XYZ file of C-alpha atoms in Angstrom:
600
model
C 92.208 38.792 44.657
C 94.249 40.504 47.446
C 92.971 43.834 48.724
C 93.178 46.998 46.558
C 94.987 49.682 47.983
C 94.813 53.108 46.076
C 97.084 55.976 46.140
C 94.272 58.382 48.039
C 95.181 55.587 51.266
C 98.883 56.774 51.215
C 98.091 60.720 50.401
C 95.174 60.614 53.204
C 97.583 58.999 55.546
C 100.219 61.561 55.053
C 98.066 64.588 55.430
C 96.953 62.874 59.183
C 100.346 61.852 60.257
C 101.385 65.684 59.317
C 98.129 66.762 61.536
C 98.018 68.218 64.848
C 98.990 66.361 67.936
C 95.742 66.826 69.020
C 94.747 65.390 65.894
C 96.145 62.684 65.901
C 95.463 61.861 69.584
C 91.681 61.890 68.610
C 89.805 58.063 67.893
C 88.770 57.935 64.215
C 85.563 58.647 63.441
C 84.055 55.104 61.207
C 80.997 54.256 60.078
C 80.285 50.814 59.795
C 77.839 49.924 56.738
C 76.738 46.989 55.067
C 75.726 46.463 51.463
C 73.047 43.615 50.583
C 74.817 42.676 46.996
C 77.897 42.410 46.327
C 79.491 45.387 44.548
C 80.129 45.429 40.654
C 83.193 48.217 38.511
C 82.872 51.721 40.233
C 82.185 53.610 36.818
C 79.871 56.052 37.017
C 78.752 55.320 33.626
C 78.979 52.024 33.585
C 77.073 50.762 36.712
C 73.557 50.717 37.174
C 73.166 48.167 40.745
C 72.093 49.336 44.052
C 75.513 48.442 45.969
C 77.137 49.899 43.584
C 75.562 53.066 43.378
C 75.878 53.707 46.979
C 79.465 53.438 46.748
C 79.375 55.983 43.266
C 77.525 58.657 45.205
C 80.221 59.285 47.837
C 83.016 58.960 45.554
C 81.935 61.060 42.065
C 80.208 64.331 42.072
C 77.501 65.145 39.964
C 76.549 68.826 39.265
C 73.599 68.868 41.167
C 72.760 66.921 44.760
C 69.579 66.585 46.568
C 68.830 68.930 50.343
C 69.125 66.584 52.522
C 66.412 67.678 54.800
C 63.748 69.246 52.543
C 60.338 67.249 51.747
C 59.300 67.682 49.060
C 62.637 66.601 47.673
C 64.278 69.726 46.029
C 67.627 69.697 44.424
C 70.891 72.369 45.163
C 74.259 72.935 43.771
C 76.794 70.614 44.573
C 80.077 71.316 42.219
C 77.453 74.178 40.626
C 77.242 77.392 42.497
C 73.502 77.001 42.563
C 70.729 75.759 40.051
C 71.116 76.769 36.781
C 70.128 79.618 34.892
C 67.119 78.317 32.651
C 66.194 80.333 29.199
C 62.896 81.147 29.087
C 61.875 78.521 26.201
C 63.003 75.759 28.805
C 65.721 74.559 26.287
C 69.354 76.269 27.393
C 70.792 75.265 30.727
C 73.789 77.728 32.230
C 75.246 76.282 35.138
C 78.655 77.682 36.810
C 80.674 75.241 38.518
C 82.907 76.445 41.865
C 86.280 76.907 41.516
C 88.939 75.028 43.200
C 87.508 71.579 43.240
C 89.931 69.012 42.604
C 90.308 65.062 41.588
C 91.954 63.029 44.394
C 95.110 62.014 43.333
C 96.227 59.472 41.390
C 99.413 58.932 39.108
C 97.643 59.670 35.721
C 97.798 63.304 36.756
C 101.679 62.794 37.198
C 102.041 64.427 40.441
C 100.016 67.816 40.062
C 96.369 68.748 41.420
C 93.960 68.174 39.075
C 90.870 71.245 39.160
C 87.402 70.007 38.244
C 86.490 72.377 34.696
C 83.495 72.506 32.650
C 85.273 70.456 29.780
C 85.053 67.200 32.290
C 81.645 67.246 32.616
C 81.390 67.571 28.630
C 83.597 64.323 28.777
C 82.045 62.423 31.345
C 78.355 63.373 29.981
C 79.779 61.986 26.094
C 80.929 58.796 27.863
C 76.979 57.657 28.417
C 77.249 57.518 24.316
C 80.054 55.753 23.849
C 78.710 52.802 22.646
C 81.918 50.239 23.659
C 80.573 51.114 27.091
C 76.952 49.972 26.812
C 76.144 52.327 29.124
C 72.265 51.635 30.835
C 72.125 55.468 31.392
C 72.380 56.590 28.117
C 68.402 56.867 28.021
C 68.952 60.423 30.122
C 70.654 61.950 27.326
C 69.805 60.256 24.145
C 68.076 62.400 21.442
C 67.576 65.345 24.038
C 70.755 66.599 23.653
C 70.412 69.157 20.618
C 72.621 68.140 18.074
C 73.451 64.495 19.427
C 72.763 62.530 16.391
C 76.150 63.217 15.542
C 77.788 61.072 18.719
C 75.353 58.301 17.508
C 76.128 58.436 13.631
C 79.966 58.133 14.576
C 80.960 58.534 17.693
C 83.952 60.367 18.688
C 84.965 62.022 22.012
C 86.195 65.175 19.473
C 82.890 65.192 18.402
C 81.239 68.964 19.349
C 77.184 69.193 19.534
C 75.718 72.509 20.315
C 73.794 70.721 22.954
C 76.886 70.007 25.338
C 79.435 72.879 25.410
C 81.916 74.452 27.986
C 81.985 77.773 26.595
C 84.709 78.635 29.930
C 86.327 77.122 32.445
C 83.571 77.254 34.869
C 80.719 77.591 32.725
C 78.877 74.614 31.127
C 75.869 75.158 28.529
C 73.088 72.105 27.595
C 70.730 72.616 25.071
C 67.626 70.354 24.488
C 65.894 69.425 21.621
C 62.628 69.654 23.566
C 61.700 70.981 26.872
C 61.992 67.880 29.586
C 60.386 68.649 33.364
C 62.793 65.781 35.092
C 66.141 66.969 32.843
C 67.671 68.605 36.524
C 67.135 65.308 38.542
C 69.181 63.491 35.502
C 72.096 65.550 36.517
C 71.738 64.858 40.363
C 72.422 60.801 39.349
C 75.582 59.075 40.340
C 76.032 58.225 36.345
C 76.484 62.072 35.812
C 79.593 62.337 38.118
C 82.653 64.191 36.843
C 85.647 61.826 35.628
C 88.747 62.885 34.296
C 89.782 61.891 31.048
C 93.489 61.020 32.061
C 92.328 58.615 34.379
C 90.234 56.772 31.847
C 92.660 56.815 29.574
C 95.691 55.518 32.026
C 93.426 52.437 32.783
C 91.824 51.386 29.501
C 88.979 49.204 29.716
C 89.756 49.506 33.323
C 88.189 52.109 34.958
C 85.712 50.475 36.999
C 89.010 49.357 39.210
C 90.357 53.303 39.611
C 87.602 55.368 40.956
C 88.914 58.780 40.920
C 86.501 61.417 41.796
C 86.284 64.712 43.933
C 83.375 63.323 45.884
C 83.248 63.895 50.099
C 84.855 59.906 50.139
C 87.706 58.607 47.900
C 88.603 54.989 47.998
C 91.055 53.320 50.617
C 90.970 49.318 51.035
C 89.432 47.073 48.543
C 88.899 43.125 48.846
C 86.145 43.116 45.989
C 82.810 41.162 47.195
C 83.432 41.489 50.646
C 85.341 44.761 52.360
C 85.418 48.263 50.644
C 87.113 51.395 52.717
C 86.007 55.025 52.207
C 87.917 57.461 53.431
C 87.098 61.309 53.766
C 88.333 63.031 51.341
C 91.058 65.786 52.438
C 90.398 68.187 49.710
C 86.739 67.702 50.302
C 85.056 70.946 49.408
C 81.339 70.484 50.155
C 79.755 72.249 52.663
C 76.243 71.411 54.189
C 73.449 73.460 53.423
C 69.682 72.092 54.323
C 65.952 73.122 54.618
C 64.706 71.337 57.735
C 61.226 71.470 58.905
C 59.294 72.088 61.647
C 60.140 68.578 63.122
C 62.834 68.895 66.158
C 64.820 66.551 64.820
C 64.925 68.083 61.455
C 66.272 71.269 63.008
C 68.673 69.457 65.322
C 70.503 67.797 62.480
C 70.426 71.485 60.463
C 71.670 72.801 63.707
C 74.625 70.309 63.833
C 75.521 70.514 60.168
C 74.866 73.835 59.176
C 77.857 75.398 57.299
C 80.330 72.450 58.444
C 82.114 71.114 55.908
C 81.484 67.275 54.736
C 82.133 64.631 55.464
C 81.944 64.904 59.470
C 83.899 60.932 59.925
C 86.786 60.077 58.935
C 86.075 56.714 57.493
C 83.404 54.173 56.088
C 83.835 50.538 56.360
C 81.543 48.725 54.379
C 80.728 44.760 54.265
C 78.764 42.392 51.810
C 76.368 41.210 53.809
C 74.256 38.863 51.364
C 72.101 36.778 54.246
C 68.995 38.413 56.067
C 70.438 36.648 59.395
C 73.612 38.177 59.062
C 72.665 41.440 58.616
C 70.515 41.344 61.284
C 72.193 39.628 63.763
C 75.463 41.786 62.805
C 73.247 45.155 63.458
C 72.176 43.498 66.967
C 75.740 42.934 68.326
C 76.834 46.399 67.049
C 78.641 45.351 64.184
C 76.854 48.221 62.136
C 75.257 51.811 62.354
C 72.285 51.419 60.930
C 70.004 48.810 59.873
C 67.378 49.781 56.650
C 64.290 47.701 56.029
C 63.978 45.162 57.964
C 63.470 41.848 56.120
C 59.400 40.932 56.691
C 60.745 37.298 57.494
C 62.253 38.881 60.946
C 60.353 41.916 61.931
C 59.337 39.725 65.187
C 63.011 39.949 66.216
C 62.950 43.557 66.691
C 59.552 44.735 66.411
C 56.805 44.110 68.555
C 53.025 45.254 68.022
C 54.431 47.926 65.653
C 57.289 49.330 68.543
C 61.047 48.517 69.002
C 61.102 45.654 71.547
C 62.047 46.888 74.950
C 65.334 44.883 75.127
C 66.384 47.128 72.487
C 64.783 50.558 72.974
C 66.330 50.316 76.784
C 69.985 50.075 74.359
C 68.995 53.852 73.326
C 68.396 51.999 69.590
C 65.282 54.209 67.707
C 62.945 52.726 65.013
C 61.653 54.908 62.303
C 59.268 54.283 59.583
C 60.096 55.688 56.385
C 57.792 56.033 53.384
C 59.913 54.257 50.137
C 59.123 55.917 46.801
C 57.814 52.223 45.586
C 54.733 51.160 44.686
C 53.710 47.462 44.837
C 51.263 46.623 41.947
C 49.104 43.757 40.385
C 49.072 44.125 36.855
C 47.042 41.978 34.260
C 47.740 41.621 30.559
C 45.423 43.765 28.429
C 46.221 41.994 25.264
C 45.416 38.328 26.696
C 42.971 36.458 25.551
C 41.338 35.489 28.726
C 42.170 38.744 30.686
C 42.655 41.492 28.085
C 40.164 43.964 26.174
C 38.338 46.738 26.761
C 34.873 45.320 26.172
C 32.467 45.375 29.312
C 33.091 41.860 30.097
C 36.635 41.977 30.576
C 36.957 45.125 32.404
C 34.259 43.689 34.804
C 36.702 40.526 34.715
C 39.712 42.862 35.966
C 37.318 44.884 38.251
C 36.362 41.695 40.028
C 39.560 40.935 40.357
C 40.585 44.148 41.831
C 37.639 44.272 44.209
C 38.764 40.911 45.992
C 42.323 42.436 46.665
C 42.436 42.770 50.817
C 44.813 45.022 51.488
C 43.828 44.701 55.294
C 44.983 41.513 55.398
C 48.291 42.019 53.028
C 49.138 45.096 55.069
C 48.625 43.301 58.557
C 49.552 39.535 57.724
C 52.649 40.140 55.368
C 53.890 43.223 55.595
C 53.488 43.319 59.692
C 51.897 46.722 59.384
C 54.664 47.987 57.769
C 53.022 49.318 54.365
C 49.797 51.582 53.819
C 47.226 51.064 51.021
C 48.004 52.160 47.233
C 44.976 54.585 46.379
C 46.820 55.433 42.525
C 50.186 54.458 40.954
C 51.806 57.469 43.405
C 53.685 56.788 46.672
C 53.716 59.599 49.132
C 56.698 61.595 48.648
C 56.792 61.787 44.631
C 55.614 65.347 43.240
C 52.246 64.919 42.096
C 50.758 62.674 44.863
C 47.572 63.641 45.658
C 46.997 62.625 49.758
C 43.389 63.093 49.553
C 42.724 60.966 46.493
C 41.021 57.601 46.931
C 40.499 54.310 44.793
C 37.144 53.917 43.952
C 37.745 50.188 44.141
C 37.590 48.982 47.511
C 37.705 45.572 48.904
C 34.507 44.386 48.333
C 33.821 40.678 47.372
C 30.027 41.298 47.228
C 29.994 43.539 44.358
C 32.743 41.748 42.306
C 30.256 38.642 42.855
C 27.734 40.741 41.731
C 29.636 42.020 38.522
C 30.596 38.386 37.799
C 26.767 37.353 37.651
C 26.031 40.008 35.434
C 28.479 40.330 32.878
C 28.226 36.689 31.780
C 30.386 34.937 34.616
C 27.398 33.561 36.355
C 27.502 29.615 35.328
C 29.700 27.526 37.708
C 31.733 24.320 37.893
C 30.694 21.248 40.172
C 33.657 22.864 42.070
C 32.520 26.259 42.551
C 34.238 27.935 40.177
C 33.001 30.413 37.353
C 32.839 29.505 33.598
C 33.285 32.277 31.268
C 31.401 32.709 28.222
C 32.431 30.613 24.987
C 34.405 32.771 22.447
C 32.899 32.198 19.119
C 29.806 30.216 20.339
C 26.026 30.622 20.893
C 24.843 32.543 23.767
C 24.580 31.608 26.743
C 27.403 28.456 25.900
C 30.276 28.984 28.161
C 33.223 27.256 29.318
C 36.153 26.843 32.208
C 37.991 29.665 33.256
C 41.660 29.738 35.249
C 43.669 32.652 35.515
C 46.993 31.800 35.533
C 48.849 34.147 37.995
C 53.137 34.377 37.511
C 55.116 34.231 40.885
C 58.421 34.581 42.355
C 59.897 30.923 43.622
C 60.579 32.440 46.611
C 59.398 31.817 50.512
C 57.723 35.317 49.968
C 56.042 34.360 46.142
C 54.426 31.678 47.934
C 52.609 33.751 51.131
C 51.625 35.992 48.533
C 50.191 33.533 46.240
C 48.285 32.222 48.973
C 46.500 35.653 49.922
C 45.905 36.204 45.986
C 44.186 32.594 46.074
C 41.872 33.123 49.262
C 40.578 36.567 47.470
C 40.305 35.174 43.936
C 38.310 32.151 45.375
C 36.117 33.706 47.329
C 34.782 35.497 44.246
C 34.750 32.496 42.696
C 37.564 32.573 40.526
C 40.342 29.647 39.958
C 43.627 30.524 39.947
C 46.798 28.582 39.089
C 50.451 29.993 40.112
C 53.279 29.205 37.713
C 56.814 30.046 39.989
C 59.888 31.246 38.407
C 62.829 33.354 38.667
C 61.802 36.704 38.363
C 64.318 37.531 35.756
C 62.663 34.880 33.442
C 59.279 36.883 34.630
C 60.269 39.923 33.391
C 61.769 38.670 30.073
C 58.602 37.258 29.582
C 56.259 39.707 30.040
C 58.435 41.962 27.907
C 56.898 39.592 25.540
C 53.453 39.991 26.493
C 53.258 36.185 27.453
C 52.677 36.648 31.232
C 48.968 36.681 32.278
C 49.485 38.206 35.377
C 51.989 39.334 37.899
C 52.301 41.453 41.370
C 55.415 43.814 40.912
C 56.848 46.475 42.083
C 58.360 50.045 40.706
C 60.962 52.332 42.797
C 61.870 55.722 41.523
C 64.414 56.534 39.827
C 63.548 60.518 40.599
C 60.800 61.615 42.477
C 58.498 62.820 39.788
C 55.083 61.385 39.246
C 55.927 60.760 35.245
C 58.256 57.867 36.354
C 55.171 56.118 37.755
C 52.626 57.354 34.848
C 54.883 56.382 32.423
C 54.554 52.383 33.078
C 50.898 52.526 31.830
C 51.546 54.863 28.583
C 50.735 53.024 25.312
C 53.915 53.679 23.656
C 55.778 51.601 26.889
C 54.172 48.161 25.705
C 56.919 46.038 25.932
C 59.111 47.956 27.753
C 57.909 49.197 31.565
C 54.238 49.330 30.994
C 54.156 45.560 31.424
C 50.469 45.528 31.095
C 50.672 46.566 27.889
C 47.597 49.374 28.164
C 46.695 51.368 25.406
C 44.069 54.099 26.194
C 43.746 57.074 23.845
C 42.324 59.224 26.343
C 45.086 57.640 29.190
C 47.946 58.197 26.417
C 46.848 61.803 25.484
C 46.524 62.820 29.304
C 49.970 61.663 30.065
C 51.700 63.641 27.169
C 50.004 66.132 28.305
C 51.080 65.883 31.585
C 54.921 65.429 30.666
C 54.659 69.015 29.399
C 53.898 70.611 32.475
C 55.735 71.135 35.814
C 54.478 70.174 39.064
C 51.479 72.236 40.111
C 47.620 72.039 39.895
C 46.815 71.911 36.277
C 49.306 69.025 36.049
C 47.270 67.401 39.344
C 44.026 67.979 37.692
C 45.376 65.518 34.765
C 46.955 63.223 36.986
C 43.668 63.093 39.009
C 41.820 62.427 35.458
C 44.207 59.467 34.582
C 43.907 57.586 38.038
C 40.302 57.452 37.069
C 40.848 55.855 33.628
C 42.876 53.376 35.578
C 40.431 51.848 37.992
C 37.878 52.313 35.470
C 39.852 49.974 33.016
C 41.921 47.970 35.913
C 44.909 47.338 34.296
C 46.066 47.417 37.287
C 45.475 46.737 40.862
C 47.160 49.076 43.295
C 48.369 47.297 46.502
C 50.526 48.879 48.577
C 53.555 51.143 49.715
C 56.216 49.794 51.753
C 57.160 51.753 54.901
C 60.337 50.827 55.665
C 61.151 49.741 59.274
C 64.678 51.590 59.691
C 66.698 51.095 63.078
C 69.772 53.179 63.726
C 73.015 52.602 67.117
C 72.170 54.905 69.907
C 75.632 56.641 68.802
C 74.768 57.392 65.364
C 74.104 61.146 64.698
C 72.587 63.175 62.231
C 70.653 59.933 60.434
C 67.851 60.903 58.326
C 66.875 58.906 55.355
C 66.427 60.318 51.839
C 63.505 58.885 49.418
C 66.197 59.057 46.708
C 69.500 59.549 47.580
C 70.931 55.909 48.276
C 73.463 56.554 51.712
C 73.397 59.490 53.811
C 77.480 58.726 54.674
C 78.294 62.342 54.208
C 76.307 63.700 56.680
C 76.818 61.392 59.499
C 78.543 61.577 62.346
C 79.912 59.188 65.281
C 79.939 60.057 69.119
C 82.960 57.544 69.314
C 82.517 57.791 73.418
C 79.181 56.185 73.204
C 80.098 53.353 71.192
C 82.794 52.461 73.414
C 80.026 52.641 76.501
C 77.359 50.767 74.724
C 80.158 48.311 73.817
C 80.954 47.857 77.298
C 77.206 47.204 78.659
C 76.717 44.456 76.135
């Protein structure tokens, strides 16, 4: 398919070529990015993929955005004036949108500047329920809304709910059918961007190929699957506004930014860039700005004993290690025969299991230092991590022997190996048992089935690995016919409910793969999900980490910290636990490109 050139490219063009002479003298300022996978339709309700969201958040604006500096995350207005004003019963929502914001051009507006009003977010929030769109963000909405059953009986874009009204031009009102703690962080998500309705309609069933937004970027070039082309916005109203820290660098970028309207280049150029090698190797010869995560399977290029290597430190290039919102996690079935229960045999099975986990050796061996131990289901960073809570299961092969011998797993094989008791026969009868643990067919399934053999066998347990995409995994387990699996969860918003949630009853079958079902867990949690962040929510949070290693769904293993490298040149880079690109706030010392180009 031959390159997609919008309309914005020709208006952008214009404006420059109608700049000053000074201007126009100037180098561009570009960013050169990659993206892992290729992209997929840029519609914001439509799209749910990494790449693609990256691309969504610099071209659509939703009513709220993220500080880019503040940790704890906290949100702020973006095309609202501010947060909203909240009624007291935590149900009605006011917020007042800025005047003045407008759609980047396109022909479906037939020549005239299009102002962002309150009506567009009413029709771009309806769109998540229209169901010839499928779309996978629906959940955000659906039966919160007050009065939404009607766009689910038969929907209709005429359709008015009291739950989703612009009762001005600037003023939007939502109304829940329930109080919901995490409802503000739904409207900070790239799938809550503004559209306009005479864009959708100009390109039916089409959207995905006309992004038209009023975000900082709008799009320029487009060869789909391999080159995309932002370019900044000229009727770009967002201005930055941040809550550094005490950390220098913190108050360097807020220094640099402060009050300056966005974006600060004047274009992105982004690749697919599908291979580890190429990535990396394209990063090394300057080919892009920044480089995030480094794959495990070439941390020795770069890194050595935990610093930059000096080759590339002496090229002014800085390595940071950044704390992902993902948790890495073991979890066993609790409704399989050989695994699952709640009797004191099984949980001393799982608690075993859990105590031969070394998360030295994980931590050191296969992530190359770059992780830290999982104490609960919480990564740093998410409201409601505790940092002073600990697991009360440690690595400690001793005592899982010991709970093995006692709990009726003391008979062995010839081999070695521990027999379990007989179901249904006399005492004392027992017979073989093999776990049967599910693992990606990967290069990186197999290291890591090799750890979870040397800890499972030194406790005596046999183990068999069955390999297979991890699609098919999932689907399975969805099904409750997966035994056992190491996974991993990300955030979608960094609230401690997104992580609690994957071990509440009700989720069997769904997220909470595990398929636990504690009364006490289960009553805690709803509890929980009532209350905002703060110590009697803690206290609970506290209570159901303790249910969890008592009953060891679950074994806790690690969270990633990211090995991030950015170009000597970039400025202004600081990464976001949720926010997917930081694009907007960059900014390019063009002069030191060209010099670091030169000493190559």
């Amino acid at each position: 398919m031959p390159p997609l050139r919008s309309l914005a490219t020709a208006v952008l063009f214009a404006a420059l070529a109608t700049g000053t002479a000074a201007a126009a003298a100037a180098p561009p300022k570009v960013l050169h990015m990659f993206l892992s996978t290729s992209e997929t339709g840029l519609d914001p309700a439509v799209a749910s993929d990494i790449a693609t969201l990256s691309l969504l958040e610099n071209l659509f604006d939703p009513l709220l955005r993220y500080d880019y500096l503040a940790r704890p995350v906290k949100l702020q207005g973006n095309t609202a004036t501010g947060l909203p004003e909240v009624s007291p019963d935590g149900l009605t929502y006011t917020f007042h949108l800025r005047p003045g914001i407008h759609f980047t051009p396109d022909p479906a507006f037939k020549g005239a500047k299009r102002e962002v009003t309150a009506a567009d977010y009413v029709y771009s929030i309806k769109r998540l329920y229209d169901p010839s769109l499928k779309s996978p963000w629906s959940f955000m909405f659906d039966g919160k809304l007050l009065g939404d059953a009607a766009l689910k009986d038969k929907f209709s874009y005429a359709t008015e709910i009291p739950g989703l009204q612009a009762p001005d031009r600037y003023t939007l009102r939502i109304r829940l059918s329930a109080p919901d703690n995490n409802f503000l962080f739904y409207l900070a998500t790239p799938a809550s961007g503004v559209v306009a309705r005479e864009v959708i309609e100009a390109y039916p069933g089409q959207a995905g190929n006309h992004p038209v937004g009023t975000g900082p970027f709008m799009l320029g070039d487009w060869k789909r699957s391999d080159r995309i082309v932002l370019l900044a916005n000229p009727d770009s109203t967002a201005v930055f506004h941040g809550t550094p820290s005490a950390d220098p660098a913190d108050r360097a970028i807020a220094k640099a930014l402060e009050g300056q309207r966005l974006p600060r280049v004047d274009r992105v150029e982004v690749k697919i860039v599908e291979e580890f090698q190429g990535r990396m190797l394209g990063f090394l010869n300057g080919e892009y700005d920044y480089l995030e995560q480094v794959p495990e399977s070439m941390t020795d290029m770069v890194i050595d004993n935990g610093k930059l290597k000096p080759d590339l430190a002496g090229r002014g290039m800085q390595l940071y290690r950044f704390p992902v919102l993902q948790t890495y996690y073991m979890w066993m079935n609790m409704q399989d025969p050989v695994l699952g229960g709640y009797g004191k045999d099984r949980i001393a099975l799982r608690r075993a299991i859990a105590l031969s986990y070394d998360s030295a050796e994980d931590i050191a061996l296969l992530k190359k230092g770059f992780a830290m131990k999982a104490e609960s289901p919480l990564p740093p960073g998410v409201l409601g991590y505790d940092p002073a809570y600990r697991s009360p299961v440690p690595h400690d092969p001793a005592l899982a022997n010991a709970l093995l011998d006692r709990y009726g797993y003391d008979k062995r094989d010839p081999d070695g190996f521990r027999r379990q008791p007989r179901r249904g026969g006399k005492p004392g009868e027992t017979e073989p048992l093999t776990l049967e643990m599910s693992s990606e067919a990967t290069v990186g399934g197999r290291l890591r089935d090799e750890l979870w053999r040397k800890c499972l066998n030194a406790v005596g347990l046999r183990v068999v690995f069955k390999s297979d995409k991890k699609t098919e995994i999932i689907k399975a387990s969805r099904l409750g016919k997966v035994q056992m699996f190491e996974s991993n969860w990300i955030a979608d918003f960094p609230d401690g409910d997104n992580f609690y949630q994957l071990l509440y009853g009700p989720n069997a079958g769904r997220a909470n793969y595990a398929r636990f079902d504690l009364p006490a867990y289960n009553i805690r949690y709803e509890q929980a999900r009532r209350l905002t962040d703060g110590p009697a929510r803690q206290q609970l949070y506290g209570e159901m980490n303790q249910l969890i290693h008592a009953y060891n769904p679950w074994v806790p293993l690690t969270h990633v910290l990211s090995a991030d490298i950015r170009q000597p040149w970039l400025k202004n880079y600081k990464r976001h636990p949720v926010e997917f690109t930081q694009w907007r706030y960059l900014d390019v010392d063009v002069a030191e490109r060209e010099r670091n180009s030169r000493a190559k």
